[in-house]
Tab-separated table of C-alpha atoms in Angstrom:
chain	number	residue	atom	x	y	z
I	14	UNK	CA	93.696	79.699	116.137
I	15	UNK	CA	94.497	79.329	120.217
I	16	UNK	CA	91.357	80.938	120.669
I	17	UNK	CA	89.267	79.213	118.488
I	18	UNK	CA	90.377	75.845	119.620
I	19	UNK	CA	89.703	76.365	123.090
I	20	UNK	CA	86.173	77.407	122.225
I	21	UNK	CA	85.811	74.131	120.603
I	22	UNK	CA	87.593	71.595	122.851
I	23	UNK	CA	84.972	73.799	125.704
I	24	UNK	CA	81.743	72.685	123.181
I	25	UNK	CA	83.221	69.561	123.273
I	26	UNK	CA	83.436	68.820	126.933
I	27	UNK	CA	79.472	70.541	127.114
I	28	UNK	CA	78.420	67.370	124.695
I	29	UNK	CA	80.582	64.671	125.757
I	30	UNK	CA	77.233	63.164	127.317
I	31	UNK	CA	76.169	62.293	124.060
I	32	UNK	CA	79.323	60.782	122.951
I	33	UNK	CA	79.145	58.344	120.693
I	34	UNK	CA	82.196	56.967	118.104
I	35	UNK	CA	83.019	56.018	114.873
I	36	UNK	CA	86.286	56.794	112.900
I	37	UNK	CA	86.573	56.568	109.274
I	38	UNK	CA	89.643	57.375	107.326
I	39	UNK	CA	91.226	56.474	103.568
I	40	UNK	CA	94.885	55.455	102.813
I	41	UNK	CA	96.691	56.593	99.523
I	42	UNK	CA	99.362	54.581	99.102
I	43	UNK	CA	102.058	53.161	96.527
I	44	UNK	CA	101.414	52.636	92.967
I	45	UNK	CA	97.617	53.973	93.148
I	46	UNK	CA	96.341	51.845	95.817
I	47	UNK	CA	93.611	53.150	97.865
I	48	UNK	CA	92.324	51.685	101.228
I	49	UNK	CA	89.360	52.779	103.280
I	50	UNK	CA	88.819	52.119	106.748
I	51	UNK	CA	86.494	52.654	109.499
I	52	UNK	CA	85.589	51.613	112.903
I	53	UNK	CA	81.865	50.924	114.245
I	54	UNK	CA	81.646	52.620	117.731
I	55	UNK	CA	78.135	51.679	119.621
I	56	UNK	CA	77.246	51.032	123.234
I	57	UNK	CA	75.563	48.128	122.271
I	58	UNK	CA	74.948	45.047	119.696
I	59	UNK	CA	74.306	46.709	116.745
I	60	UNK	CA	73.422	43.449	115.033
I	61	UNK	CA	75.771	43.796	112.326
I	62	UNK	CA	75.571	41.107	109.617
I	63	UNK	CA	77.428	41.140	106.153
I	64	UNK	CA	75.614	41.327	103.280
I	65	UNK	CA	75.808	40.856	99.184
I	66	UNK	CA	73.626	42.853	96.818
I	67	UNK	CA	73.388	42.178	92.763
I	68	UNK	CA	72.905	44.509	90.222
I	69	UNK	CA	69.242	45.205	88.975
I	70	UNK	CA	67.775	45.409	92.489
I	71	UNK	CA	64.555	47.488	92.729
I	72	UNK	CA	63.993	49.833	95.501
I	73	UNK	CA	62.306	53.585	96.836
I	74	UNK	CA	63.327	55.777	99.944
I	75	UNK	CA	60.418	53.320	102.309
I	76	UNK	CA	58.925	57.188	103.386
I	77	UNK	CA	55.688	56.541	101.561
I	78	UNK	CA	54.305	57.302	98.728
I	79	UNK	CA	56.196	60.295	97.672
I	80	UNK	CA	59.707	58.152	98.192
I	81	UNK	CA	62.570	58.279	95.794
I	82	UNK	CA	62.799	55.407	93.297
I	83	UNK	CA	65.940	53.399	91.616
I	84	UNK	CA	67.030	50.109	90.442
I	85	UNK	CA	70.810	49.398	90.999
I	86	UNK	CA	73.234	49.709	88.979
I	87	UNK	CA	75.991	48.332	90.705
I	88	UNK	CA	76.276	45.040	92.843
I	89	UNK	CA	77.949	45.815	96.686
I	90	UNK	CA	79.146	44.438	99.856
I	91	UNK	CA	77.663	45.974	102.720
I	92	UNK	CA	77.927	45.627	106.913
I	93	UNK	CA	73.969	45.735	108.053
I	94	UNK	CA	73.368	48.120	111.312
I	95	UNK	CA	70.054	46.115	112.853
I	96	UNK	CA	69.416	44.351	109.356
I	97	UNK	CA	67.389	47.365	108.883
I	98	UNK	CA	70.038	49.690	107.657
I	99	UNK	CA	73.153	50.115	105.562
I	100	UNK	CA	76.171	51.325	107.807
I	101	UNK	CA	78.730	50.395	105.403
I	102	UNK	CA	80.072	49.063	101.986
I	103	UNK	CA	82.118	48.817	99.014
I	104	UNK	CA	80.482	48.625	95.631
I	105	UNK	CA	81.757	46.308	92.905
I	106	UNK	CA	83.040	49.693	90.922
I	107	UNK	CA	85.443	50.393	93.744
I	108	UNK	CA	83.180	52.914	95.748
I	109	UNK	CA	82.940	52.805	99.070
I	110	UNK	CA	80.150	54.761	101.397
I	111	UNK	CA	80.316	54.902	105.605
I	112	UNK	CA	77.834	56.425	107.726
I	113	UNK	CA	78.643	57.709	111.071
I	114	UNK	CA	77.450	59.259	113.586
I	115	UNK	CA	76.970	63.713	114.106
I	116	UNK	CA	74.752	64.915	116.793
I	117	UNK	CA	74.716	67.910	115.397
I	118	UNK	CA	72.740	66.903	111.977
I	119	UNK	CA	69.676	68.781	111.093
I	120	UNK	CA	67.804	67.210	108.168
I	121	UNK	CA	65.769	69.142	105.839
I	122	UNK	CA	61.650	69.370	106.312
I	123	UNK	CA	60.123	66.563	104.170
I	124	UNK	CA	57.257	67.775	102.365
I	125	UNK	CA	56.362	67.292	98.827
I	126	UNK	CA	58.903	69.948	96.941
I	127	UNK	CA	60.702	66.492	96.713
I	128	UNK	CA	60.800	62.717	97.336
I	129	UNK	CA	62.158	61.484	100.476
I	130	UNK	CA	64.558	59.010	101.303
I	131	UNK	CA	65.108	56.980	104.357
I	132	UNK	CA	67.942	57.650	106.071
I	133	UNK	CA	68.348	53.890	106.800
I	134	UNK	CA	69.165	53.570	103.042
I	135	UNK	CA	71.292	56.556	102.386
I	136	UNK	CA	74.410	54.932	101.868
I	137	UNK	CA	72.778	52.235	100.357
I	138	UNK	CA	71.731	54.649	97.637
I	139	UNK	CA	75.017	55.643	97.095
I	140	UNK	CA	76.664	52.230	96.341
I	141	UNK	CA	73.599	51.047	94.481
I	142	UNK	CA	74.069	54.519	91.516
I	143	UNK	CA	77.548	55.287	91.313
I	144	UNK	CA	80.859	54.369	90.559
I	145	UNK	CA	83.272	57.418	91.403
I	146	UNK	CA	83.048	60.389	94.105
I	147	UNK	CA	82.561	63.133	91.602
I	148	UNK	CA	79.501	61.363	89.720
I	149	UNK	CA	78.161	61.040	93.851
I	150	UNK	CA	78.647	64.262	94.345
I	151	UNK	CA	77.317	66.078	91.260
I	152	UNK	CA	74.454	63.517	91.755
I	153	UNK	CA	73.866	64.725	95.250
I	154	UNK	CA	74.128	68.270	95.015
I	155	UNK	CA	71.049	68.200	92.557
I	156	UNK	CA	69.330	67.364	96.037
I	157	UNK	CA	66.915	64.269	94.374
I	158	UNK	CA	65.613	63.691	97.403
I	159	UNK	CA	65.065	65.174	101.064
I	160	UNK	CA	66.660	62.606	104.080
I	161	UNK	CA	64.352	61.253	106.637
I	162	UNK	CA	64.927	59.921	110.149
I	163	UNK	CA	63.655	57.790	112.742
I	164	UNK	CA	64.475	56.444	115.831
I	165	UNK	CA	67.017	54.288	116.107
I	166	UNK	CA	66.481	51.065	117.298
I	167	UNK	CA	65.439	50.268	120.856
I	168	UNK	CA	65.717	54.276	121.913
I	169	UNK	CA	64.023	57.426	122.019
I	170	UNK	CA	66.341	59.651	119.896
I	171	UNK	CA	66.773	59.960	115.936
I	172	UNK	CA	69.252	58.708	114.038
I	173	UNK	CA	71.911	61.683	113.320
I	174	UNK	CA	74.260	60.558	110.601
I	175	UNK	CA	76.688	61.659	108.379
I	176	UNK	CA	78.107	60.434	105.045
I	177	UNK	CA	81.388	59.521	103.901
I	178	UNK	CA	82.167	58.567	100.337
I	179	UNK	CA	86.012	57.248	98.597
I	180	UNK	CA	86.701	56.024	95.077
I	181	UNK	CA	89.204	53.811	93.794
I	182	UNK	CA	91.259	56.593	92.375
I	183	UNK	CA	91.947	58.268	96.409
I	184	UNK	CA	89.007	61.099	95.574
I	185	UNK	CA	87.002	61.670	98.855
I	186	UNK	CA	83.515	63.125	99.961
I	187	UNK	CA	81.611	64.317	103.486
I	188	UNK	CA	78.272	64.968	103.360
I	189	UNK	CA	76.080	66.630	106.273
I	190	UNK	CA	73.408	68.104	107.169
I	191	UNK	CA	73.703	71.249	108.915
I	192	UNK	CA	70.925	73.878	110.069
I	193	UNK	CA	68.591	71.372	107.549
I	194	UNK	CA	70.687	72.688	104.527
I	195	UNK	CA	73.337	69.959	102.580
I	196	UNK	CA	76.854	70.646	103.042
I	197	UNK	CA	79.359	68.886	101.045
I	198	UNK	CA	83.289	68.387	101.726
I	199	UNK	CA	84.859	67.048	98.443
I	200	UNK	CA	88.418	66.822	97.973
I	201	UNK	CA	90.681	64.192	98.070
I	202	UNK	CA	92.481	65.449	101.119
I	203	UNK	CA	89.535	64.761	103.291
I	204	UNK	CA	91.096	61.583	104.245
I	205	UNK	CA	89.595	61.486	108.263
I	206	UNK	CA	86.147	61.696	109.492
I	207	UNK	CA	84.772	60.905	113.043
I	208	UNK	CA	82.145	62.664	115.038
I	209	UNK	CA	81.603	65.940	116.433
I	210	UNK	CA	81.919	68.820	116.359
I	211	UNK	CA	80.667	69.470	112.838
I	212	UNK	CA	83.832	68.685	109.908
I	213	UNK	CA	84.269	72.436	109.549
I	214	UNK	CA	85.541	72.786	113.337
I	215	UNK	CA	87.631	69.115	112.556
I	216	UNK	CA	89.464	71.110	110.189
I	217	UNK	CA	90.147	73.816	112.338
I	218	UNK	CA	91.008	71.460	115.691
I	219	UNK	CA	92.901	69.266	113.586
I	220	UNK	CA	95.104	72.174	111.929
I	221	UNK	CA	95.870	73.252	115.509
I	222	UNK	CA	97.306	70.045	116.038
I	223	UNK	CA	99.625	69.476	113.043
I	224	UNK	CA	101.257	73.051	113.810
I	225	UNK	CA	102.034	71.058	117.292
I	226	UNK	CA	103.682	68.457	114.903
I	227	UNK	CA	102.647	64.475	115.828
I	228	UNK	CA	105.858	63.577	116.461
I	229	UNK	CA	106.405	65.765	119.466
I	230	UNK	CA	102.459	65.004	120.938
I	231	UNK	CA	99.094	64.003	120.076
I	232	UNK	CA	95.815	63.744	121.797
I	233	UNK	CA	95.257	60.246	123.258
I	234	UNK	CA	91.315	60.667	124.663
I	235	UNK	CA	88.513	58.289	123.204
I	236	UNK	CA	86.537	61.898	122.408
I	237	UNK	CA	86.047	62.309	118.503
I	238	UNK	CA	88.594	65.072	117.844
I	239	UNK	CA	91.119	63.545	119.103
I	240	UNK	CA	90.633	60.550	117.254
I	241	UNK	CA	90.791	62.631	114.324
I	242	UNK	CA	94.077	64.393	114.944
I	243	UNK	CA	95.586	60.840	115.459
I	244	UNK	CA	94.286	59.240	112.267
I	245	UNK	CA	95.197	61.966	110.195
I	246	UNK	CA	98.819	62.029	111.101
I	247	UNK	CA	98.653	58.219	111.299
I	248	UNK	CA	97.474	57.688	107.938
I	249	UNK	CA	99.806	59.744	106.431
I	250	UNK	CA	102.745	59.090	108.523
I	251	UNK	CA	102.935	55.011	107.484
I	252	UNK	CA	104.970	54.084	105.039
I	253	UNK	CA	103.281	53.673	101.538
I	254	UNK	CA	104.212	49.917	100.826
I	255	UNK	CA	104.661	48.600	97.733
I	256	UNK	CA	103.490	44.988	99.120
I	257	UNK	CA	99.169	45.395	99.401
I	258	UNK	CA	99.260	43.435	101.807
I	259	UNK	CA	101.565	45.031	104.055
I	260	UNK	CA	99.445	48.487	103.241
I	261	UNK	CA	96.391	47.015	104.540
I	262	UNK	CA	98.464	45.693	107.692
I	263	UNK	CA	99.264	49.402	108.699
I	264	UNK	CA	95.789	50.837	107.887
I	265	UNK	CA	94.275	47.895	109.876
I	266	UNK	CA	96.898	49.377	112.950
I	267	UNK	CA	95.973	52.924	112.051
I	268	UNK	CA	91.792	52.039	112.378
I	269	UNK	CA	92.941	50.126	115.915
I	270	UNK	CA	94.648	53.098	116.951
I	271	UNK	CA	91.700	55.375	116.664
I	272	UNK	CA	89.444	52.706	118.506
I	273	UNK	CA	88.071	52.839	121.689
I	274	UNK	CA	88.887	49.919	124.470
I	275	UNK	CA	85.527	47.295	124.642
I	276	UNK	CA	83.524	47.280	127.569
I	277	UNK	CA	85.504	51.122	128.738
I	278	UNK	CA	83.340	52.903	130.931
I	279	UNK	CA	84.894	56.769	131.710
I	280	UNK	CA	83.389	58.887	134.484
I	281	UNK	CA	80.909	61.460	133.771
I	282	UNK	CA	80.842	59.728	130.107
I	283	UNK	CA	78.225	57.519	130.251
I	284	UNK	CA	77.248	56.596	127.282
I	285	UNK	CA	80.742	56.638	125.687
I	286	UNK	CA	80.715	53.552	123.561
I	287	UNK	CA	83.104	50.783	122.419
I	288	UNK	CA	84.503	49.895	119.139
I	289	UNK	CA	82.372	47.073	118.234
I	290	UNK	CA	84.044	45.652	114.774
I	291	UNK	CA	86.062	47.380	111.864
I	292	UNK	CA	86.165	47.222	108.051
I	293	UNK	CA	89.135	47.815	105.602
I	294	UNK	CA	88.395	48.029	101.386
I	295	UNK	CA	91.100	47.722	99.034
I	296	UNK	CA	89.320	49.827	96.469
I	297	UNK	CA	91.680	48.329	93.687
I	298	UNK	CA	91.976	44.700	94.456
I	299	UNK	CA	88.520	44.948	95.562
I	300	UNK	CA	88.977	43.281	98.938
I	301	UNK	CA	86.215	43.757	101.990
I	302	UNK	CA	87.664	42.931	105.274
I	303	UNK	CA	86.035	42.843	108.539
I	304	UNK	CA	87.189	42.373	112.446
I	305	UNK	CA	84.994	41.456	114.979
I	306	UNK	CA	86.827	42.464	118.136
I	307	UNK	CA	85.164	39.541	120.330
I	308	UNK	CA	87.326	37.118	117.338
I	309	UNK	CA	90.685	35.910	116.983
I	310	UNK	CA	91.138	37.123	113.640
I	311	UNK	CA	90.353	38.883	110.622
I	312	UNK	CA	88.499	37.865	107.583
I	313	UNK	CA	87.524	38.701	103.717
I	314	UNK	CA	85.099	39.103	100.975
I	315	UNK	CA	86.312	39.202	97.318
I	316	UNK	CA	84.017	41.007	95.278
I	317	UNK	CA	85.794	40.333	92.023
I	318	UNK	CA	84.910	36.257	92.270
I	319	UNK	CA	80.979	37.583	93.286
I	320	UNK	CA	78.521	37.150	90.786
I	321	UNK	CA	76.354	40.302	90.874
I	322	UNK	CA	74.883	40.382	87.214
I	323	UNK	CA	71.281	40.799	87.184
I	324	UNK	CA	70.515	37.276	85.598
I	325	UNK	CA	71.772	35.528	88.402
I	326	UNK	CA	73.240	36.953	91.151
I	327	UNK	CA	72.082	35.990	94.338
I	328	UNK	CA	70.922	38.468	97.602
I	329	UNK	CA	73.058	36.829	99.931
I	330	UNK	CA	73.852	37.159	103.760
I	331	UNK	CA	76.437	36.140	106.012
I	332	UNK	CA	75.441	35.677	109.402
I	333	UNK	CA	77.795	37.023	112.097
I	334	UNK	CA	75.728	36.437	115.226
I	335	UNK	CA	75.153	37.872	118.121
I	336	UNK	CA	77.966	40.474	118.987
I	337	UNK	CA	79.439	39.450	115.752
I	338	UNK	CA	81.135	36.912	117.713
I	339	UNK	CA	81.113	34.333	115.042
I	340	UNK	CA	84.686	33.255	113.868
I	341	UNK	CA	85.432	32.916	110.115
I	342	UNK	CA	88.985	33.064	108.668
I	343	UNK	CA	90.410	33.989	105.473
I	344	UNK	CA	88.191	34.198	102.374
I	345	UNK	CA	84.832	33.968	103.470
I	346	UNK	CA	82.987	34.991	100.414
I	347	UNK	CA	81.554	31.149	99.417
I	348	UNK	CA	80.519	31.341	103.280
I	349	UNK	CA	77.529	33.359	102.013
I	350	UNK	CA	73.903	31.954	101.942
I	351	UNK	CA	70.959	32.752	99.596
I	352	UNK	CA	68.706	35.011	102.025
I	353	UNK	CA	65.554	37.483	101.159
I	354	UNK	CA	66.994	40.795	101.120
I	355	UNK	CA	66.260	43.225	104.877
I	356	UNK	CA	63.906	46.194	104.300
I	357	UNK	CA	64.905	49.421	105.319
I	358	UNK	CA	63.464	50.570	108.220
I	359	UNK	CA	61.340	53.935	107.018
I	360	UNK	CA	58.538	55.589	107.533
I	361	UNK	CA	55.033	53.741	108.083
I	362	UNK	CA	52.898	53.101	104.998
């Protein structure tokens, strides 16, 4: 184990010029309440707005003709990256899908042995079909369609992503690719998920560190394993509160803890990047909440007073501004205004 960590923790260091964050993790607490959260870890605005989605829906995988088609099923909150892509979001069923970051992705060749989906839209997909982890996953291992990247925004390099997936009932899901083939993590133990190296080697860095024990020490860097040796002992190590509210209060300090400092710069990390804003989703109550960290506060969408029936629910947006430095307070689902839906940023037609 000694030995394979320090291999590791050495690959690390190599990449840490690349670094870029994101932590995701899920809570299972008292009396079957389940609570995913994540942080959003860029070097810049990723123009992050909140949107809400009916039921009903009609979209395809924007790669061209030979995209994936589907009409959804289920209405969802989601957090925009650009208002080109779905980075986030809980589903009105309780589901909730993250993507984050993984340098190490390798997507499959997409040719016509099956239609292609934008990886702009990949979570998207996800929220829009299902309504538990296991009907994801046995969806997803059927392979219905082949991921495609682009660029991201603004730069020269592709988007590298990977896929995390939680139900209301505490099940759990990662999803990469690796070496172009799909590898899927599903168990409901896979509470944490962050960056690099690839969630095999998490595993193995991360058992390393619970043999050390958290109490006596844990690793404090802003580098992606370390952030995921601290969530998973935090999450687990909090008490499991009867009182929601008080649950969401220590996932909302676990998410903080695994954050990284706005506007840190670290020598000979460059492109290390800040934790930009944060969601938490109380899969049972069915509670969205967002915080900006250039606000005073925290705020939240109920999807169970949303109308997302396909009669006449509403694509609506709520605009966050530049840096998400816009302040809203409590319940800000009636803050919401009727917008036309983004498109997913794909391949050209």
């Amino acid at each position: 184990m000694r030995t394979l960590v320090i291999a590791l923790v050495g690959a690390l260091a190599a990449s840490s010029s690349i670094a870029l964050g994101c932590t995701r993790l899920v809570y299972l607490g008292a009396n079957g309440q389940v609570v995913t959260a994540r942080s959003m870890d860029w070097r810049s605005d990723v123009a992050t707005n909140l949107w809400i989605f009916p039921r009903g829906m009609k979209r395809n995988g924007e790669v061209g003709p030979n995209s994936v088609q589907w009409t959804s099923k289920y209405g969802s909150v989601i957090a925009s990256g650009y208002d080109i892509a779905t980075t986030d979001g809980l589903n009105e069923a309780g589901l909730v899908a993250n993507v984050l970051w993984l340098v190490e992705s390798e997507y499959p060749k997409f040719d016509s042995s099956r239609p292609g989906l934008t990886i702009a839209a990949w979570a998207q997909y996800v929220l829009d079909n299902f309504r538990t982890v296991r009907e994801a996953v046995d969806a997803l291992q059927e392979e219905p369609f082949t991921i495609v990247t682009d660029n991201v925004p603004g730069e020269k390099r592709l988007a590298t992503l990977h896929l995390s997936i939680s139900d209301a009932t505490g099940d759990s899901a990662i999803v990469e690719y690796i070496g172009g083939k799909q590898v899927i993590h599903h168990d409901r133990k896979y509470q944490v998920m962050t960056n690099s190296p690839i969630f095999d080697e998490q595993l193995a860095l991360n058992a390393y560190w619970k043999q050390i024990g958290g109490t006596a020490m844990l690793p404090g860097t802003n580098r992606a394993a370390d952030r995921f040796a601290r969530a998973s002992f935090y999450v687990n190590a909090i008490p499991k509160d009867e009182d929601p509210n008080r649950a969401v209060a220590s996932v909302f300090s676990v998410i903080r803890n695994a954050s990284v400092p706005f506007g840190i710069t670290t020598q000979n990390e460059p492109n290390i990047s800040s934790t930009r804003w944060r969601t938490v989703a109380d899969h049972q109550r069915k509670l969205y909440f967002f915080e900006s960290v250039l606000t005073p506060n925290v705020f939240w969408v109920d999807l169970r007073t949303i109308d997302f029936s396909l009669e006449t629910g509403k694509v609506k947006k709520l605009d966050l501004g530049p840096d998400q430095a816009r302040t809203f307070s409590g319940d800000a689902t009636k803050s919401f205004q009727e917008a036309e839906p983004f498109k997913f940023l794909g391949l050209p037609m």
